PDB file of C-alpha atoms in Angstrom:
ATOM      1  CA  MET A   1       0.000   0.000   0.000  1.00 71.00           C
ATOM      2  CA  SER A   2       1.399   3.381  -0.964  1.00 85.00           C
ATOM      3  CA  LEU A   3       1.429   6.638   0.945  1.00 94.00           C
ATOM      4  CA  TYR A   4       1.217  10.013  -0.721  1.00 97.00           C
ATOM      5  CA  ALA A   5       3.192  13.024   0.446  1.00 98.00           C
ATOM      6  CA  LEU A   6       2.835  16.781   0.271  1.00 98.00           C
ATOM      7  CA  THR A   7       5.817  19.114   0.441  1.00 98.00           C
ATOM      8  CA  ILE A   8       5.288  22.151   2.679  1.00 97.00           C
ATOM      9  CA  ARG A   9       7.781  24.897   3.415  1.00 96.00           C
ATOM     10  CA  GLN A  10       9.041  25.573   6.904  1.00 95.00           C
ATOM     11  CA  PRO A  11       7.868  27.005   9.274  1.00 95.00           C
ATOM     12  CA  TRP A  12       4.380  26.059   8.002  1.00 95.00           C
ATOM     13  CA  VAL A  13       4.910  22.309   8.369  1.00 96.00           C
ATOM     14  CA  ASN A  14       6.099  22.832  11.975  1.00 94.00           C
ATOM     15  CA  CYS A  15       2.875  24.771  12.632  1.00 95.00           C
ATOM     16  CA  ILE A  16       0.979  21.643  11.561  1.00 97.00           C
ATOM     17  CA  ILE A  17       3.199  19.103  13.298  1.00 95.00           C
ATOM     18  CA  HIS A  18       3.741  21.009  16.554  1.00 92.00           C
ATOM     19  CA  GLY A  19       0.883  23.491  16.567  1.00 92.00           C
ATOM     20  CA  ASP A  20      -2.778  24.020  15.772  1.00 94.00           C
ATOM     21  CA  LYS A  21      -2.545  24.608  12.016  1.00 96.00           C
ATOM     22  CA  ARG A  22      -5.045  22.182  10.503  1.00 98.00           C
ATOM     23  CA  ILE A  23      -5.517  23.830   7.116  1.00 98.00           C
ATOM     24  CA  GLU A  24      -2.831  23.748   4.445  1.00 98.00           C
ATOM     25  CA  ASN A  25      -3.424  26.423   1.807  1.00 97.00           C
ATOM     26  CA  ARG A  26      -2.971  25.603  -1.846  1.00 97.00           C
ATOM     27  CA  THR A  27      -3.875  27.180  -5.164  1.00 97.00           C
ATOM     28  CA  TRP A  28      -5.279  23.840  -6.310  1.00 97.00           C
ATOM     29  CA  SER A  29      -7.695  21.254  -5.018  1.00 97.00           C
ATOM     30  CA  PRO A  30      -6.289  17.879  -3.914  1.00 97.00           C
ATOM     31  CA  PRO A  31      -6.821  14.849  -6.121  1.00 95.00           C
ATOM     32  CA  GLN A  32     -10.018  13.066  -5.017  1.00 94.00           C
ATOM     33  CA  ALA A  33      -8.038   9.845  -4.570  1.00 92.00           C
ATOM     34  CA  VAL A  34      -6.141  11.293  -1.592  1.00 96.00           C
ATOM     35  CA  VAL A  35      -9.074  12.918   0.234  1.00 97.00           C
ATOM     36  CA  GLY A  36      -9.951  10.788   3.255  1.00 97.00           C
ATOM     37  CA  GLY A  37      -6.544   9.124   3.303  1.00 96.00           C
ATOM     38  CA  PHE A  38      -3.283   9.816   5.035  1.00 97.00           C
ATOM     39  CA  LEU A  39      -0.566  12.129   3.723  1.00 97.00           C
ATOM     40  CA  ALA A  40       3.076  12.218   4.708  1.00 98.00           C
ATOM     41  CA  LEU A  41       4.005  15.804   5.579  1.00 98.00           C
ATOM     42  CA  HIS A  42       7.293  16.688   3.932  1.00 98.00           C
ATOM     43  CA  ALA A  43       9.357  19.722   4.922  1.00 97.00           C
ATOM     44  CA  GLY A  44      10.720  21.205   1.726  1.00 97.00           C
ATOM     45  CA  ARG A  45      14.297  22.370   1.279  1.00 95.00           C
ATOM     46  CA  VAL A  46      13.211  26.019   0.892  1.00 92.00           C
ATOM     47  CA  LEU A  47      12.473  28.092   3.986  1.00 92.00           C
ATOM     48  CA  ASP A  48       9.627  30.638   3.881  1.00 93.00           C
ATOM     49  CA  ASP A  49      11.357  33.435   5.755  1.00 88.00           C
ATOM     50  CA  ALA A  50       9.277  36.311   4.396  1.00 90.00           C
ATOM     51  CA  PRO A  51       8.605  39.030   6.999  1.00 90.00           C
ATOM     52  CA  ALA A  52       4.835  38.478   6.638  1.00 91.00           C
ATOM     53  CA  THR A  53       5.285  34.779   7.437  1.00 91.00           C
ATOM     54  CA  THR A  54       7.453  35.528  10.443  1.00 87.00           C
ATOM     55  CA  HIS A  55       4.938  38.097  11.737  1.00 89.00           C
ATOM     56  CA  PHE A  56       1.907  35.804  11.290  1.00 91.00           C
ATOM     57  CA  VAL A  57       3.467  32.624  12.686  1.00 90.00           C
ATOM     58  CA  TYR A  58       5.336  34.071  15.629  1.00 87.00           C
ATOM     59  CA  ASP A  59       3.462  37.281  16.519  1.00 88.00           C
ATOM     60  CA  VAL A  60      -0.156  36.669  15.505  1.00 87.00           C
ATOM     61  CA  ARG A  61      -0.439  32.907  16.101  1.00 89.00           C
ATOM     62  CA  GLN A  62       2.052  32.907  19.010  1.00 88.00           C
ATOM     63  CA  MET A  63       3.929  29.825  17.791  1.00 86.00           C
ATOM     64  CA  PRO A  64       7.327  29.099  19.365  1.00 82.00           C
ATOM     65  CA  LEU A  65      10.217  30.928  17.739  1.00 79.00           C
ATOM     66  CA  TRP A  66      12.096  28.123  16.005  1.00 83.00           C
ATOM     67  CA  THR A  67      15.656  28.729  14.957  1.00 79.00           C
ATOM     68  CA  GLU A  68      16.674  27.878  11.420  1.00 79.00           C
ATOM     69  CA  VAL A  69      18.530  24.855  12.821  1.00 74.00           C
ATOM     70  CA  GLU A  70      15.313  23.577  14.448  1.00 83.00           C
ATOM     71  CA  LEU A  71      13.378  23.902  11.191  1.00 91.00           C
ATOM     72  CA  VAL A  72      14.202  20.498   9.724  1.00 95.00           C
ATOM     73  CA  GLN A  73      14.125  20.552   5.946  1.00 96.00           C
ATOM     74  CA  SER A  74      14.120  17.892   3.192  1.00 97.00           C
ATOM     75  CA  ALA A  75      12.471  15.284   5.417  1.00 98.00           C
ATOM     76  CA  ILE A  76       9.128  13.685   6.250  1.00 98.00           C
ATOM     77  CA  LEU A  77       8.156  15.118   9.659  1.00 97.00           C
ATOM     78  CA  GLY A  78       4.709  13.673  10.206  1.00 97.00           C
ATOM     79  CA  VAL A  79       1.561  12.063   8.911  1.00 98.00           C
ATOM     80  CA  ALA A  80      -1.970  13.478   8.812  1.00 98.00           C
ATOM     81  CA  ARG A  81      -5.355  12.496   7.442  1.00 98.00           C
ATOM     82  CA  LEU A  82      -6.653  14.765   4.679  1.00 98.00           C
ATOM     83  CA  VAL A  83     -10.317  14.912   5.695  1.00 98.00           C
ATOM     84  CA  GLY A  84     -11.549  17.448   3.169  1.00 97.00           C
ATOM     85  CA  VAL A  85     -11.057  20.628   1.223  1.00 97.00           C
ATOM     86  CA  THR A  86     -12.701  24.027   1.651  1.00 98.00           C
ATOM     87  CA  GLN A  87     -12.770  27.325  -0.195  1.00 98.00           C
ATOM     88  CA  THR A  88     -14.149  29.265   2.779  1.00 97.00           C
ATOM     89  CA  SER A  89     -13.237  29.074   6.426  1.00 96.00           C
ATOM     90  CA  ALA A  90     -13.126  31.239   9.540  1.00 95.00           C
ATOM     91  CA  ASP A  91     -10.003  29.351  10.631  1.00 96.00           C
ATOM     92  CA  PRO A  92      -7.221  31.927  11.121  1.00 94.00           C
ATOM     93  CA  TRP A  93      -4.787  29.685   9.227  1.00 95.00           C
ATOM     94  CA  PHE A  94      -6.978  29.740   6.078  1.00 97.00           C
ATOM     95  CA  SER A  95      -5.940  32.029   3.246  1.00 95.00           C
ATOM     96  CA  GLY A  96      -7.090  29.901   0.305  1.00 92.00           C
ATOM     97  CA  PRO A  97      -8.019  29.639  -2.366  1.00 97.00           C
ATOM     98  CA  TYR A  98      -8.170  25.959  -1.333  1.00 98.00           C
ATOM     99  CA  GLY A  99      -7.780  24.845   2.265  1.00 98.00           C
ATOM    100  CA  TRP A 100      -6.767  21.239   2.691  1.00 98.00           C
ATOM    101  CA  VAL A 101      -8.318  20.213   6.025  1.00 98.00           C
ATOM    102  CA  LEU A 102      -6.047  17.995   8.111  1.00 98.00           C
ATOM    103  CA  ASP A 103      -6.782  15.828  11.138  1.00 97.00           C
ATOM    104  CA  GLU A 104      -5.102  13.044  13.132  1.00 96.00           C
ATOM    105  CA  VAL A 105      -1.699  14.729  12.873  1.00 97.00           C
ATOM    106  CA  VAL A 106       1.166  12.642  14.219  1.00 96.00           C
ATOM    107  CA  ALA A 107       4.715  13.982  14.442  1.00 96.00           C
ATOM    108  CA  ILE A 108       7.392  11.412  13.681  1.00 97.00           C
ATOM    109  CA  GLU A 109      11.155  11.264  13.889  1.00 96.00           C
ATOM    110  CA  PRO A 110      12.355  12.998  10.694  1.00 97.00           C
ATOM    111  CA  VAL A 111      12.953  10.770   7.692  1.00 98.00           C
ATOM    112  CA  PRO A 112      15.332  12.399   5.182  1.00 97.00           C
ATOM    113  CA  CYS A 113      13.803  12.545   1.736  1.00 96.00           C
ATOM    114  CA  SER A 114      13.806  14.753  -1.342  1.00 96.00           C
ATOM    115  CA  GLY A 115      10.447  16.301  -2.115  1.00 96.00           C
ATOM    116  CA  LYS A 116       8.473  16.991  -5.253  1.00 96.00           C
ATOM    117  CA  GLN A 117       5.790  19.375  -6.382  1.00 95.00           C
ATOM    118  CA  GLY A 118       2.159  18.332  -6.119  1.00 96.00           C
ATOM    119  CA  VAL A 119       1.060  15.174  -4.351  1.00 97.00           C
ATOM    120  CA  TRP A 120       3.648  12.463  -4.784  1.00 97.00           C
ATOM    121  CA  GLU A 121       4.201   8.847  -3.786  1.00 96.00           C
ATOM    122  CA  LEU A 122       6.853   8.015  -1.222  1.00 97.00           C
ATOM    123  CA  PRO A 123       9.707   5.822  -2.452  1.00 96.00           C
ATOM    124  CA  THR A 124       9.483   2.298  -1.000  1.00 95.00           C
ATOM    125  CA  ALA A 125      12.500   2.624   1.329  1.00 96.00           C
ATOM    126  CA  VAL A 126      11.217   5.954   2.702  1.00 97.00           C
ATOM    127  CA  LEU A 127       7.702   4.518   3.094  1.00 96.00           C
ATOM    128  CA  THR A 128       9.034   1.628   5.177  1.00 96.00           C
ATOM    129  CA  THR A 129      10.902   3.991   7.506  1.00 97.00           C
ATOM    130  CA  VAL A 130       7.955   6.400   7.779  1.00 97.00           C
ATOM    131  CA  ARG A 131       5.660   3.522   8.762  1.00 96.00           C
ATOM    132  CA  GLN A 132       8.110   2.392  11.455  1.00 97.00           C
ATOM    133  CA  HIS A 133       8.445   5.918  12.860  1.00 97.00           C
ATOM    134  CA  TYR A 134       4.662   6.435  12.709  1.00 95.00           C
ATOM    135  CA  HIS A 135       3.938   3.256  14.685  1.00 95.00           C
ATOM    136  CA  THR A 136       6.582   4.175  17.262  1.00 96.00           C
ATOM    137  CA  ALA A 137       5.101   7.679  17.647  1.00 94.00           C
ATOM    138  CA  VAL A 138       1.565   6.342  18.044  1.00 92.00           C
ATOM    139  CA  GLN A 139       2.653   3.765  20.638  1.00 92.00           C
ATOM    140  CA  THR A 140       4.646   6.399  22.548  1.00 90.00           C
ATOM    141  CA  HIS A 141       1.701   8.798  22.530  1.00 83.00           C
ATOM    142  CA  ALA A 142      -0.663   6.053  23.742  1.00 84.00           C
ATOM    143  CA  ALA A 143       1.694   5.143  26.592  1.00 84.00           C
ATOM    144  CA  GLU A 144       2.059   8.817  27.597  1.00 82.00           C
ATOM    145  CA  ALA A 145      -1.720   9.282  27.497  1.00 78.00           C
ATOM    146  CA  GLU A 146      -2.257   6.203  29.670  1.00 83.00           C
ATOM    147  CA  ALA A 147       0.343   7.416  32.183  1.00 81.00           C
ATOM    148  CA  TYR A 148      -1.378  10.811  32.307  1.00 78.00           C
ATOM    149  CA  ILE A 149      -4.785   9.177  32.881  1.00 81.00           C
ATOM    150  CA  GLN A 150      -3.378   7.002  35.668  1.00 78.00           C
ATOM    151  CA  GLN A 151      -1.734  10.035  37.265  1.00 77.00           C
ATOM    152  CA  LYS A 152      -5.018  11.974  37.236  1.00 75.00           C
ATOM    153  CA  ARG A 153      -7.059   8.980  38.378  1.00 73.00           C
ATOM    154  CA  PHE A 154      -4.842   8.062  41.305  1.00 71.00           C
ATOM    155  CA  GLY A 155      -3.330  11.473  42.061  1.00 64.00           C
ATOM    156  CA  MET A 156       0.183  10.223  41.485  1.00 54.00           C
TER     157      MET A 156
END
């Protein structure tokens, strides 16, 4: 089974992976075949360091100020389900014209990989590593959630 990927510039992909950005803006609608499925989130090799980006991400949305070193590039950083597409939204991250609506975002250990334009299929070796990192991340998150529940339940 294949997994499609979408290349996103930094810091935008970090805002998805580590923040509350759940809409990825594009000038084109996603292929119907990928809507409802999972996408690998690829950090492109180009950094969006425009002053307007910096102002919106760090000042308006109050995201952490990542250094250029912390903004991993040319790697798969996470996986998310593409649940739909919208052309209108009150979400502050939406700027359109198409908003790809993401859910079930899971950050993974970075997997180095060259990106492509559009929606693209992961190479087999990268796919295997992404799956391993995804399962590890999900298991880790489940264990942390269970520990948190037990702590709250028993006041530990």
